[in-house]
Amino acid sequence: MRIRDPRDAAGGLVLLLVAVTAAWQLWSLPMGVASKMGPGFFPMAITLALGFFSLALLARWTLGSSVSTAIAAPDAAHDESMADASGLAALRRSMALLGGIIAFGIGIRVMGLALSCLALFFLSAFASRDRRWGELAVTALGLMTFAIVLFIGILNLPLPLWPHGLAWGGR
Amino acid sequence: MASGLFDHLSLGLSAAATPVNLGLCFLGALVGTLIGVLPGLGPIATIAILLPITFYLDPLGALIMLAGIYYGAQYGGSTTAILVNMPGETSSVVTTLDGHQMARQGRAGPALAIAALGSFFAGSVATLAIALFGPLLARMAQSFGPAEYCALMTLGLAGAIVLARGSILKALAMMALGLLLGCIGSDVQTGQPRLTFGLAEIAEGINFTSLAVGFFGVAEILRNLEKTQDRTVLTGKISGLMPTWRDIRQAFPAAARGAGLGAILGVLPGNGAVLAPYASYALEKKIARDPSRFGRGAIEGVAGPESANNAGAQTSFVPLLTLGIPPNAVMAMMVGAMTIHGIVPGPTVMTEKPTLFWGMIVSMWIGNAMLLIINLPLIGLWVRLLRVPYRLLFPAILMFCCIGVYSINASGVDVILVACFGGLGYFLLRHGFEPAPLLLAFVLGPLLEENLRRALLIARGDPSVFIARPLSAVLLAGALTLLVIALLPGVRRKREQAFQEED
C-alpha cells in the first residue's frame, strides 16, 4: 500500500484549479474537428489531460494509507539541516524575494535602473536569515555601479538610468 | 565522406579561429565555469542574462559564446562537486561520490585534473561524432513529414518524463502544464487570442526567458535559502595537480567508455544527456574488478561520469541543429538566441549556413581545450569565490536576472512574470514536481501543435497516419516503451532509489 503523501493533495488541487480556469477561458473558442482543428482543439485536449492527471493525484492521495504525517512526508523539510523550511517561513521568504523582483519590474520604467536595483537588493535581502546592513549596502552600491557601467556604459542597452523628469542622465 | 569531413572541419576551424571568435569562446567558457561554480545560477539563467548582449554580436560569435557557457558550466560544476561535495550543476551530482572522497584523501589535485582531462577528451570524441553523424541525421530529417515530427517530439517528452525525478504522474502533470503554458498567445492559424485573459502583454505568448529564469533561477534560489547550513569549503592548499601514470592508466578506459556512452545518450531527444553520468558510473562500478572501491575515491568514478556528461552536453546540440528540436531547456534557450539572429534551427542550417554550423562545432573543441588550460591554474580563484556568503550572492544573481530579462524586450511585464513563475516553480518544487518536463513541453508545445494539425489535415483527420508511416510508428513505439518500462514495478523501485541517492 502506498503511503499517503500530503504533497499530492496540495499539488493536485492547484493543478486542478489551473485546468478549470483554462477550460473556462477556452470555452468560447471554436474547437473544429480533427481534420481541421480550430484554435481551441489542442489547448482543450491538453487541459483535459491536465485535469485528468490532477484528479489522479488527488485519487492517489485519497486512496493512500494514512500513516501519521511525520512518516508520510519524506520531505526535505523534516531533515535537521533544513530546519527553516516550514511553510510559513517559506512564504515569508517568497514574499520578500518575489516582491523585490516585482518592484524591479514596475520600477525600472518609473524610477530607472539605479533605484530599481537598490530596491530589488534590499527587498530580497529580507528573504535571507541573517542580514548585515553594512556589507549589504556596500555590495548593493558596488554591483549597482558595475551594472550601470556594464549595461549602459559599455553595452549601451536602452535602459533608463534615473527617474523620469530628471534632466541629468537618462536616455 | 572522409575528405568531406576534413573539409567541413577545416571550414569550421577557419571560422572559429578568428581573434574575435576565439575571444568570445574564451569569455563563454570562463563565464560558464564561473556560474558552474556558483550555486543557484545555472546555464539557463545565465544565457537569459546574456541574450541581450548577443544582439551586438554576429550570429556565429553569439552561438560560440553561449555554447561555451553551457559546457563551461558542466565543467565548473565538477570543481565544486570535488572540493565542496556540492554539485554546482545537476550534471556533476555523481562526481561528488568519488571526487569528494579523493579530495578528502588529499588527492583533490588529481581528481580535478582527471575531470578536466576526461572532459577535454570526451569533448574531442563528441566533436568528431557530431561531424560524422550530424550530416547523416540532417539528411534523414529532410524526409521527415509532420507525422514524424509529432512522433519525435512525443518521444522527447516521454524521455523527459521518465528522466524527471520523483513520481511519474507528477512529471506527466508538469508536461501537460508546460504544453498549456505554451498555448498562451495568438493561435498560429487564425490569430485568435488564447488563454491571454485579455492582457495585451502576453498576446504574443509568454516569453520563454521569463519562464526559464522563474523556474530555474528564482525557484532554485528560494530552495537554496531553506538550507541553514553554510557550505564548508575544503581548506588547505591543493598541491600536486598532476595525476600519476597509474591514475591515468586507470582513468583512461573509463573516460573512453564514458565519452562513448555520453555521446550516444546526448543525441536522444528528451535530454538523454542528464542520464549520461549515472549510466557511466553504473557501468564502471559493474565492470570494475573491485566494486567496493567506488564511493571511497575510485578515480574511474570521476573520469567516467565527467567524460560522459561533457560528451552528452556537446552531442545534445545534434537534435537542435539537425532536427530543429531542442532536447533540453538549455538548447531551448539556444533556439531563442538563434531566432534573435533570424536563424531557424533545423536540417537546413547545415547546408545553408555551413560556416555557422561547422564553426560552432569546432569552437566547442577549442573551448574544451581552453577550459583545460585556463581552469587548472585558476582553481584557487574558484575556491575563493565559493567563500562569498550566499546572503550576498543571491541578491546579486537576482539583479542580473532581472536586468537580463528586462533588456530582451524592454518589458517590465516580463520581469513581473519572472516573479510569478518563480513563485509557482517554488510551490511545485516543494510539492515534489520537477520543472524539467514543463520547460521542454513549453518549448515543444507550439511545434507539436502545428505539426499535429498539419499531419491530421493531410490525413483528413485519420489518426492512423501516425502508425501507418513506419518511422513515426517506430518513434511512437519507443515513447510508449519508455513510459511502460518506467511504470513496471521493479524498474520503478530502482528508479526511485537511484533518484534518492542523488539527494
XYZ file of C-alpha atoms in Angstrom:
674
model
C 0.000 0.000 0.000
C 1.257 3.398 -0.916
C 1.859 5.848 1.860
C -0.261 8.961 1.680
C 1.764 11.994 0.690
C 0.199 15.345 1.637
C 2.093 16.992 -1.202
C -0.080 15.058 -3.684
C -3.204 16.747 -2.354
C -1.952 20.331 -2.459
C -0.271 19.904 -5.830
C -3.275 18.134 -7.321
C -5.661 20.816 -6.091
C -3.641 23.675 -7.547
C -3.282 21.938 -10.907
C -6.993 21.145 -10.953
C -7.668 24.821 -10.373
C -5.396 25.696 -13.301
C -7.200 23.191 -15.531
C -10.635 24.507 -14.599
C -9.546 28.109 -15.223
C -8.085 27.145 -18.587
C -11.236 25.253 -19.589
C -13.319 28.307 -18.670
C -11.088 30.563 -20.769
C -11.095 28.163 -23.727
C -14.821 27.549 -23.688
C -15.715 30.205 -26.265
C -13.008 29.205 -28.786
C -14.060 27.159 -31.815
C -12.903 23.554 -31.464
C -13.093 22.418 -35.066
C -12.710 18.765 -35.998
C -9.631 16.540 -36.117
C -9.076 17.117 -39.834
C -9.398 20.863 -39.417
C -8.602 21.796 -35.851
C -9.804 25.112 -34.541
C -7.793 27.245 -32.148
C -9.432 25.591 -29.156
C -8.804 21.941 -30.032
C -5.232 21.381 -28.898
C -5.341 23.531 -25.731
C -8.618 21.942 -24.678
C -7.204 18.453 -25.168
C -4.208 19.409 -23.025
C -6.490 20.945 -20.408
C -8.445 17.699 -20.200
C -5.178 15.790 -19.762
C -4.047 18.163 -17.018
C -7.418 17.794 -15.293
C -7.121 14.033 -15.507
C -3.600 13.973 -14.047
C -4.556 16.285 -11.187
C -7.599 14.150 -10.380
C -5.343 11.094 -10.438
C -3.038 12.794 -7.933
C -5.984 13.567 -5.681
C -7.224 9.994 -6.033
C -3.803 8.659 -5.124
C -3.826 10.821 -2.027
C -7.322 9.719 -1.040
C -6.596 6.036 -1.530
C -3.193 6.051 0.170
C -2.852 4.620 3.652
C -2.963 7.401 6.189
C 0.064 6.867 8.348
C 0.879 9.719 10.682
C 2.082 12.625 8.601
C 5.511 12.712 10.208
C 6.446 9.481 8.470
C 4.268 10.059 5.466
C 6.092 13.147 4.314
C 9.583 12.251 3.222
C 10.037 15.935 2.657
C 13.380 17.607 2.996
C 11.660 19.882 5.497
C 11.976 17.225 8.139
C 15.680 16.981 7.723
C 17.543 18.669 10.519
C 19.827 20.593 8.217
C 16.785 22.228 6.673
C 15.129 23.355 9.847
C 13.975 26.603 8.316
C 11.830 25.061 5.610
C 8.457 25.295 7.308
C 5.582 26.576 5.237
C 5.289 29.916 6.965
C 8.977 30.741 6.722
C 8.965 29.713 3.075
C 6.019 32.003 2.408
C 7.705 34.924 4.142
C 10.886 34.414 2.138
C 8.964 34.084 -1.126
C 7.080 37.307 -0.459
C 10.294 39.238 0.143
C 12.118 37.827 -2.851
C 9.247 37.960 -5.324
C 8.315 41.407 -4.001
C 11.810 42.570 -4.843
C 11.521 41.275 -8.400
C 8.101 42.860 -8.888
C 9.432 46.143 -7.519
C 12.185 45.985 -10.131
C 9.723 45.129 -12.899
C 7.439 48.044 -12.080
C 10.204 50.373 -11.033
C 12.568 50.129 -13.981
C 10.383 52.326 -16.212
C 9.395 54.702 -13.438
C 12.477 55.176 -11.320
C 15.260 53.931 -13.534
C 17.906 51.250 -13.248
C 19.867 52.610 -10.298
C 16.995 52.878 -7.844
C 15.308 49.674 -9.062
C 18.492 47.726 -8.430
C 18.693 49.055 -4.900
C 15.018 48.285 -4.299
C 15.494 44.721 -5.524
C 18.608 44.265 -3.425
C 17.159 45.472 -0.145
C 13.727 43.898 -0.521
C 15.083 40.500 -1.481
C 17.609 40.630 1.368
C 14.670 40.095 3.718
C 14.475 36.581 2.330
C 17.782 35.749 3.971
C 18.082 34.649 7.556
C 20.925 36.893 8.569
C 21.221 40.378 7.218
C 24.165 42.625 7.855
C 23.144 46.023 6.593
C 26.682 47.347 6.282
C 28.018 44.738 3.900
C 24.685 44.660 2.100
C 24.852 48.394 1.379
C 28.421 48.132 0.132
C 27.620 45.171 -2.134
C 24.433 46.774 -3.436
C 26.129 50.034 -4.335
C 29.097 48.256 -5.846
C 27.010 45.949 -8.010
C 24.683 48.771 -8.998
C 27.645 50.771 -10.254
C 29.008 47.709 -12.035
C 25.658 47.044 -13.704
C 25.341 50.671 -14.821
C 28.856 50.707 -16.258
C 28.409 47.329 -17.980
C 24.884 47.552 -19.324
C 24.518 51.252 -20.016
C 28.136 52.388 -20.330
C 29.724 49.563 -22.302
C 26.850 47.611 -23.859
C 24.709 50.672 -24.402
C 21.440 48.857 -23.690
C 18.387 51.103 -23.761
C 17.813 51.127 -20.016
C 16.517 54.203 -18.216
C 19.091 55.209 -15.610
C 17.310 57.772 -13.452
C 13.657 58.569 -12.635
C 11.631 60.255 -15.333
C 11.754 64.017 -15.488
C 15.247 64.367 -14.141
C 17.285 66.301 -16.643
C 20.650 64.874 -15.663
C 21.327 61.458 -17.176
C 18.667 59.148 -18.506
C 18.159 58.234 -22.096
C 32.964 11.062 -46.888
C 36.272 11.237 -45.045
C 37.596 14.080 -47.163
C 34.254 15.815 -46.755
C 34.716 15.544 -43.033
C 38.082 17.269 -43.168
C 36.739 19.936 -45.484
C 33.977 20.620 -43.022
C 36.268 20.696 -40.030
C 38.762 22.992 -41.708
C 35.941 25.281 -42.788
C 34.810 25.335 -39.169
C 38.323 25.942 -37.930
C 38.819 28.927 -40.194
C 35.519 30.382 -38.997
C 36.060 29.719 -35.310
C 39.722 30.657 -35.077
C 39.353 34.358 -35.796
C 40.606 36.530 -32.916
C 37.122 37.804 -32.092
C 35.559 34.345 -32.037
C 38.431 32.916 -30.028
C 37.910 35.723 -27.541
C 34.169 35.043 -27.343
C 34.836 31.347 -26.917
C 37.210 32.135 -24.072
C 34.724 34.507 -22.477
C 31.919 31.971 -22.743
C 33.987 29.171 -21.251
C 35.159 31.425 -18.418
C 31.701 32.765 -17.573
C 30.375 29.226 -17.832
C 32.905 27.945 -15.323
C 32.081 30.835 -13.016
C 28.371 30.101 -12.950
C 29.047 26.383 -12.789
C 30.933 27.023 -9.575
C 28.285 29.322 -8.136
C 25.225 27.594 -6.732
C 21.796 28.868 -7.699
C 22.826 30.188 -11.070
C 22.697 27.690 -13.893
C 23.396 27.940 -17.595
C 19.718 28.619 -18.364
C 19.514 31.766 -16.271
C 22.936 32.891 -17.457
C 22.099 32.545 -21.117
C 18.933 34.510 -20.401
C 21.016 37.259 -18.826
C 23.479 37.367 -21.692
C 20.933 37.057 -24.511
C 20.559 40.843 -24.914
C 24.330 41.177 -25.235
C 24.325 38.852 -28.219
C 22.281 41.411 -30.179
C 25.572 43.133 -30.781
C 27.472 40.086 -31.991
C 27.326 38.292 -35.294
C 25.336 35.026 -35.176
C 28.358 32.723 -35.080
C 30.072 34.704 -32.327
C 26.888 34.739 -30.276
C 26.377 30.982 -30.557
C 30.037 30.275 -29.813
C 29.834 32.285 -26.616
C 26.551 30.760 -25.476
C 27.751 27.226 -26.213
C 30.880 27.992 -24.195
C 28.725 28.938 -21.239
C 26.951 25.601 -21.441
C 29.917 23.255 -21.455
C 31.899 25.599 -19.211
C 29.136 25.267 -16.617
C 29.251 21.475 -16.839
C 32.923 21.733 -16.129
C 32.687 24.282 -13.315
C 30.038 22.190 -11.624
C 32.507 19.378 -11.173
C 35.015 21.638 -9.409
C 32.579 22.306 -6.579
C 31.468 18.688 -6.604
C 35.020 17.609 -5.858
C 36.060 20.373 -3.473
C 32.864 21.105 -1.576
C 30.866 17.919 -2.066
C 28.207 20.099 -3.591
C 27.397 19.747 -7.278
C 27.368 23.179 -8.915
C 25.189 21.719 -11.658
C 22.945 18.666 -11.710
C 25.265 17.074 -14.245
C 28.011 16.665 -11.669
C 25.966 15.038 -8.918
C 27.690 11.700 -9.451
C 31.122 13.295 -9.324
C 30.606 14.102 -5.655
C 30.593 10.394 -4.788
C 34.197 9.590 -5.586
C 35.564 13.025 -6.414
C 34.992 14.443 -2.976
C 36.350 11.303 -1.365
C 39.533 11.739 -3.369
C 39.729 15.326 -2.175
C 39.374 14.202 1.421
C 42.243 11.817 0.941
C 44.358 14.762 -0.168
C 44.037 13.907 -3.841
C 41.914 16.869 -4.891
C 44.542 17.836 -7.457
C 44.485 14.593 -9.442
C 40.681 14.447 -9.198
C 40.354 17.933 -10.678
C 42.942 17.223 -13.333
C 41.322 13.938 -14.347
C 37.929 15.624 -14.513
C 39.413 18.284 -16.783
C 41.388 15.885 -18.968
C 38.445 13.489 -19.220
C 36.140 16.352 -20.217
C 38.558 17.523 -22.874
C 38.992 14.022 -24.252
C 35.230 13.475 -24.281
C 34.729 16.837 -25.937
C 37.068 15.803 -28.733
C 35.265 12.489 -29.204
C 31.898 14.249 -29.253
C 33.100 16.834 -31.767
C 34.161 14.051 -34.104
C 30.899 12.201 -33.538
C 28.862 15.298 -34.415
C 30.956 15.901 -37.514
C 30.443 12.300 -38.624
C 26.802 11.702 -37.792
C 25.332 15.193 -37.907
C 25.104 15.298 -41.704
C 23.572 11.809 -41.796
C 20.878 12.828 -39.350
C 20.218 16.058 -41.171
C 19.735 14.166 -44.416
C 17.334 11.811 -42.663
C 15.457 14.748 -41.168
C 14.753 16.137 -44.598
C 12.474 13.180 -45.286
C 10.525 13.894 -42.091
C 6.903 14.871 -42.516
C 4.675 16.423 -39.863
C 3.693 12.984 -38.552
C 7.332 12.057 -37.941
C 7.975 15.362 -36.197
C 4.995 14.758 -33.914
C 6.225 11.281 -33.078
C 9.756 12.523 -32.435
C 8.543 15.212 -30.062
C 6.361 12.701 -28.280
C 9.435 10.542 -27.801
C 11.301 13.568 -26.455
C 8.567 14.356 -23.974
C 8.366 10.717 -22.891
C 12.111 10.781 -22.278
C 11.852 13.939 -20.190
C 9.086 12.369 -18.112
C 10.994 9.171 -17.438
C 14.151 11.096 -16.547
C 12.424 13.504 -14.177
C 12.963 12.606 -10.580
C 10.024 11.776 -8.377
C 6.648 10.431 -9.324
C 5.839 9.758 -12.993
C 2.308 11.027 -12.504
C 3.671 14.367 -11.345
C 6.021 14.521 -14.311
C 3.067 13.879 -16.638
C 1.140 16.682 -14.963
C 4.128 19.002 -15.407
C 4.274 18.121 -19.087
C 0.600 18.972 -19.509
C 1.045 22.258 -17.653
C 4.009 23.120 -19.875
C 2.063 22.372 -23.053
C -0.788 24.502 -21.763
C 1.500 27.444 -20.962
C 2.905 27.072 -24.468
C -0.606 27.569 -25.882
C -0.878 31.047 -24.376
C -0.909 33.730 -27.051
C -2.414 34.030 -30.504
C -3.371 30.942 -32.427
C -0.945 30.495 -35.328
C -3.590 29.886 -37.976
C -6.482 32.118 -37.004
C -4.722 34.717 -34.858
C -7.358 34.370 -32.163
C -6.054 35.063 -28.645
C -5.965 32.006 -26.392
C -5.713 31.989 -22.615
C -4.485 35.571 -22.566
C -7.098 36.769 -20.053
C -7.381 39.847 -22.238
C -3.859 41.015 -21.412
C -2.127 42.656 -24.351
C 1.314 41.941 -22.863
C 1.012 38.197 -23.373
C -0.855 38.325 -26.679
C 2.277 37.066 -28.410
C 2.748 34.306 -25.846
C 4.794 34.038 -22.703
C 8.442 34.893 -23.033
C 10.478 31.725 -22.601
C 13.200 33.549 -20.680
C 10.722 34.684 -18.029
C 9.581 31.114 -17.574
C 13.090 29.673 -17.501
C 14.528 32.282 -15.141
C 11.497 31.925 -12.873
C 11.628 28.163 -12.686
C 15.369 27.633 -12.739
C 16.703 30.850 -11.244
C 14.249 32.209 -8.706
C 12.688 28.922 -7.550
C 16.153 27.448 -7.138
C 17.306 30.399 -5.024
C 14.254 30.062 -2.790
C 15.065 26.396 -2.431
C 18.665 27.165 -1.503
C 17.558 29.688 1.096
C 15.840 26.884 3.005
C 19.140 25.393 3.985
C 20.512 26.697 7.210
C 23.901 25.093 6.932
C 26.635 27.003 5.250
C 28.894 25.378 2.757
C 32.156 24.117 4.094
C 34.917 24.630 1.632
C 37.756 22.214 1.834
C 40.568 24.312 3.214
C 44.215 23.612 2.758
C 46.237 24.129 -0.327
C 45.687 21.913 -3.317
C 49.081 20.581 -4.133
C 50.207 18.299 -6.899
C 47.680 18.777 -9.662
C 49.197 16.207 -11.917
C 47.858 12.692 -11.732
C 50.319 9.828 -11.679
C 50.756 7.389 -14.559
C 48.852 4.865 -12.579
C 45.917 7.275 -12.271
C 45.917 7.884 -15.983
C 46.122 4.197 -16.831
C 43.149 3.547 -14.559
C 41.147 6.530 -15.713
C 41.634 6.388 -19.466
C 39.473 3.346 -20.291
C 36.743 4.737 -18.047
C 36.931 8.095 -19.802
C 36.731 6.413 -23.208
C 33.674 4.381 -22.216
C 32.090 7.434 -20.613
C 32.663 9.541 -23.702
C 31.063 6.931 -25.960
C 28.096 6.465 -23.657
C 27.613 10.197 -23.228
C 27.843 10.912 -26.937
C 25.102 8.384 -27.687
C 22.786 9.413 -24.844
C 23.186 13.103 -25.625
C 21.714 12.686 -29.097
C 18.464 11.234 -27.745
C 15.586 13.669 -27.638
C 14.275 14.360 -24.155
C 17.535 15.250 -22.517
C 19.345 11.926 -22.508
C 22.461 13.866 -21.511
C 21.359 14.043 -17.870
C 21.378 10.285 -17.775
C 24.940 10.021 -19.094
C 26.923 10.439 -15.848
C 24.677 7.991 -13.968
C 24.913 5.409 -16.722
C 28.670 5.760 -16.862
C 29.065 5.467 -13.092
C 26.883 2.367 -13.002
C 28.849 0.831 -15.870
C 32.230 1.478 -14.250
C 31.054 0.055 -10.968
C 29.712 -3.032 -12.700
C 32.817 -3.883 -14.692
C 35.336 -2.940 -12.003
C 37.360 -5.797 -10.558
C 36.757 -4.467 -7.069
C 33.447 -2.555 -6.967
C 33.851 -1.775 -3.260
C 36.420 0.881 -4.138
C 33.617 3.014 -5.543
C 32.406 5.675 -3.171
C 35.792 5.683 -1.495
C 37.722 7.658 -4.043
C 37.945 5.492 -7.142
C 39.384 7.553 -9.957
C 37.259 5.769 -12.562
C 34.219 7.102 -10.721
C 35.396 10.616 -11.576
C 36.783 10.032 -15.048
C 33.807 8.117 -16.457
C 30.901 10.362 -15.407
C 32.808 13.575 -16.081
C 33.625 12.443 -19.616
C 30.078 11.229 -20.114
C 28.437 14.483 -19.069
C 30.697 16.564 -21.251
C 30.189 14.359 -24.291
C 26.443 14.361 -23.687
C 26.333 18.137 -23.300
C 28.006 18.510 -26.640
C 26.054 15.970 -28.648
C 22.783 17.380 -27.310
C 23.345 20.097 -29.909
C 22.731 17.467 -32.582
C 18.911 17.228 -32.317
C 18.728 21.021 -32.238
C 20.973 21.624 -35.227
C 19.814 18.752 -37.402
C 16.151 18.249 -36.494
C 15.345 21.675 -35.113
C 14.069 20.154 -31.898
C 15.712 21.274 -28.657
C 16.323 18.249 -26.399
C 16.541 20.206 -23.154
C 15.965 23.604 -21.626
C 19.439 24.950 -22.373
C 19.039 24.062 -26.015
C 15.661 25.787 -25.925
C 17.498 28.931 -24.869
C 19.779 28.423 -27.838
C 16.696 28.417 -30.065
C 15.924 31.828 -28.624
C 19.419 33.032 -29.406
C 19.221 31.705 -32.956
C 15.817 33.277 -33.520
C 17.176 36.671 -32.482
C 19.612 36.376 -35.361
C 16.998 35.119 -37.790
C 18.263 31.553 -37.940
C 15.649 28.812 -37.947
C 17.181 25.725 -36.344
C 16.690 22.640 -38.459
C 18.206 20.455 -41.126
C 18.798 23.397 -43.440
C 21.262 25.109 -41.088
C 23.977 22.696 -42.121
C 23.530 23.172 -45.855
C 22.594 26.835 -45.980
C 24.879 28.137 -43.258
C 27.806 25.694 -43.241
C 30.204 28.251 -41.739
C 27.876 28.754 -38.810
C 27.316 25.063 -38.214
C 30.882 23.863 -38.510
C 32.299 26.967 -36.872
C 30.213 26.263 -33.804
C 31.169 22.581 -33.714
C 34.873 23.317 -33.959
C 34.586 26.121 -31.395
C 33.361 23.572 -28.870
C 36.534 21.622 -29.306
C 38.647 24.763 -28.983
C 36.623 25.783 -25.956
C 37.276 22.476 -24.260
C 40.998 22.917 -24.787
C 40.733 26.413 -23.322
C 38.919 25.098 -20.284
C 41.806 22.779 -19.668
C 44.413 25.495 -19.946
C 42.649 28.330 -18.160
C 40.996 26.451 -15.386
C 43.573 24.284 -13.770
C 45.630 27.326 -12.716
C 42.503 29.215 -11.707
C 41.153 26.674 -9.268
C 42.354 28.748 -6.323
C 40.251 31.634 -7.562
C 37.125 29.488 -7.862
C 37.612 28.178 -4.352
C 37.866 31.714 -3.012
C 34.687 32.579 -4.867
C 32.890 29.798 -3.049
C 33.561 31.570 0.213
C 31.364 34.514 -0.801
C 28.370 34.147 1.513
C 25.104 33.218 -0.137
C 23.237 36.065 1.570
C 25.154 38.480 -0.694
C 25.278 36.226 -3.708
C 21.578 35.683 -4.253
C 20.502 39.345 -4.480
C 23.309 39.851 -6.976
C 22.133 36.888 -9.073
C 18.564 38.219 -8.942
C 19.694 41.649 -10.047
C 21.448 40.318 -13.145
C 18.496 38.049 -13.932
C 16.085 40.987 -13.787
C 18.243 43.250 -15.931
C 18.711 40.458 -18.460
C 15.029 39.604 -18.727
C 14.035 43.252 -18.954
C 16.530 44.018 -21.709
C 15.315 41.306 -24.065
C 12.016 43.039 -24.855
C 12.334 46.189 -22.733
C 9.288 44.891 -20.924
C 8.604 45.265 -17.223
C 5.810 42.708 -17.528
C 8.385 40.076 -18.449
C 10.145 40.775 -15.146
C 6.905 40.529 -13.199
C 6.235 37.205 -14.931
C 9.588 36.001 -13.592
C 8.261 36.576 -10.095
C 5.014 34.741 -10.923
C 6.786 31.725 -12.361
C 9.343 31.803 -9.560
C 6.547 31.543 -7.032
C 4.766 28.815 -8.963
C 8.017 26.943 -9.521
C 8.906 27.065 -5.844
C 5.466 25.795 -4.877
C 5.778 22.934 -7.349
C 9.328 22.079 -6.241
C 8.215 21.957 -2.627
C 5.448 19.584 -3.603
C 7.699 17.186 -5.453
C 7.126 18.377 -9.024
C 10.166 18.515 -11.254
C 10.279 21.552 -13.592
C 12.307 19.990 -16.449
C 9.378 18.316 -18.307
C 7.376 21.537 -18.012
C 10.063 23.611 -19.674
C 10.645 21.179 -22.505
C 6.901 20.833 -23.080
C 6.553 24.615 -23.149
C 9.107 24.842 -25.940
C 7.864 21.856 -27.901
C 4.165 22.678 -27.442
C 3.700 25.132 -30.320
C 5.815 22.937 -32.640
C 3.846 19.872 -31.631
C 0.503 21.560 -32.179
C 1.495 22.929 -35.566
C 2.730 19.555 -36.811
C -0.205 17.706 -35.328
C -2.647 19.982 -37.094
C -0.775 19.661 -40.353
C -0.424 15.875 -40.115
C -4.125 15.401 -39.455
C -5.090 17.873 -42.126
C -3.113 15.885 -44.693
C -4.581 12.615 -43.384
C -8.109 14.072 -43.355
C -8.439 13.598 -39.636
C -7.447 9.945 -39.610
C -5.123 9.381 -36.604
C -3.856 6.084 -38.041
C -1.388 8.154 -40.080
C 0.958 8.090 -37.084
C 1.108 4.303 -37.190
C 0.895 3.901 -40.940
C 4.167 5.721 -41.526
C 6.933 3.348 -40.414
C 9.369 5.884 -38.942
C 6.654 7.614 -36.975
C 5.366 4.248 -35.739
C 8.839 3.273 -34.512
C 9.307 6.564 -32.683
C 5.895 6.341 -31.023
C 6.547 2.743 -30.044
C 9.789 3.939 -28.474
C 7.933 6.581 -26.469
C 5.368 4.056 -25.303
C 8.047 1.532 -24.344
C 9.872 4.153 -22.280
C 6.756 5.003 -20.303
C 5.723 1.384 -19.814
C 9.189 0.335 -18.663
C 9.341 3.222 -16.204
C 5.997 2.126 -14.752
C 6.988 -1.539 -14.271
C 7.061 -2.174 -10.516
C 10.662 -3.411 -10.413
C 12.052 -0.635 -12.544
C 10.002 1.901 -10.675
C 11.501 0.939 -7.358
C 15.008 1.038 -8.788
C 14.336 4.407 -10.374
C 13.151 5.848 -7.094
C 16.230 4.502 -5.349
C 18.528 5.962 -7.972
C 16.983 9.390 -7.578
C 17.125 9.200 -3.823
C 20.851 8.594 -3.814
C 21.107 11.909 -5.553
C 19.712 13.912 -2.668
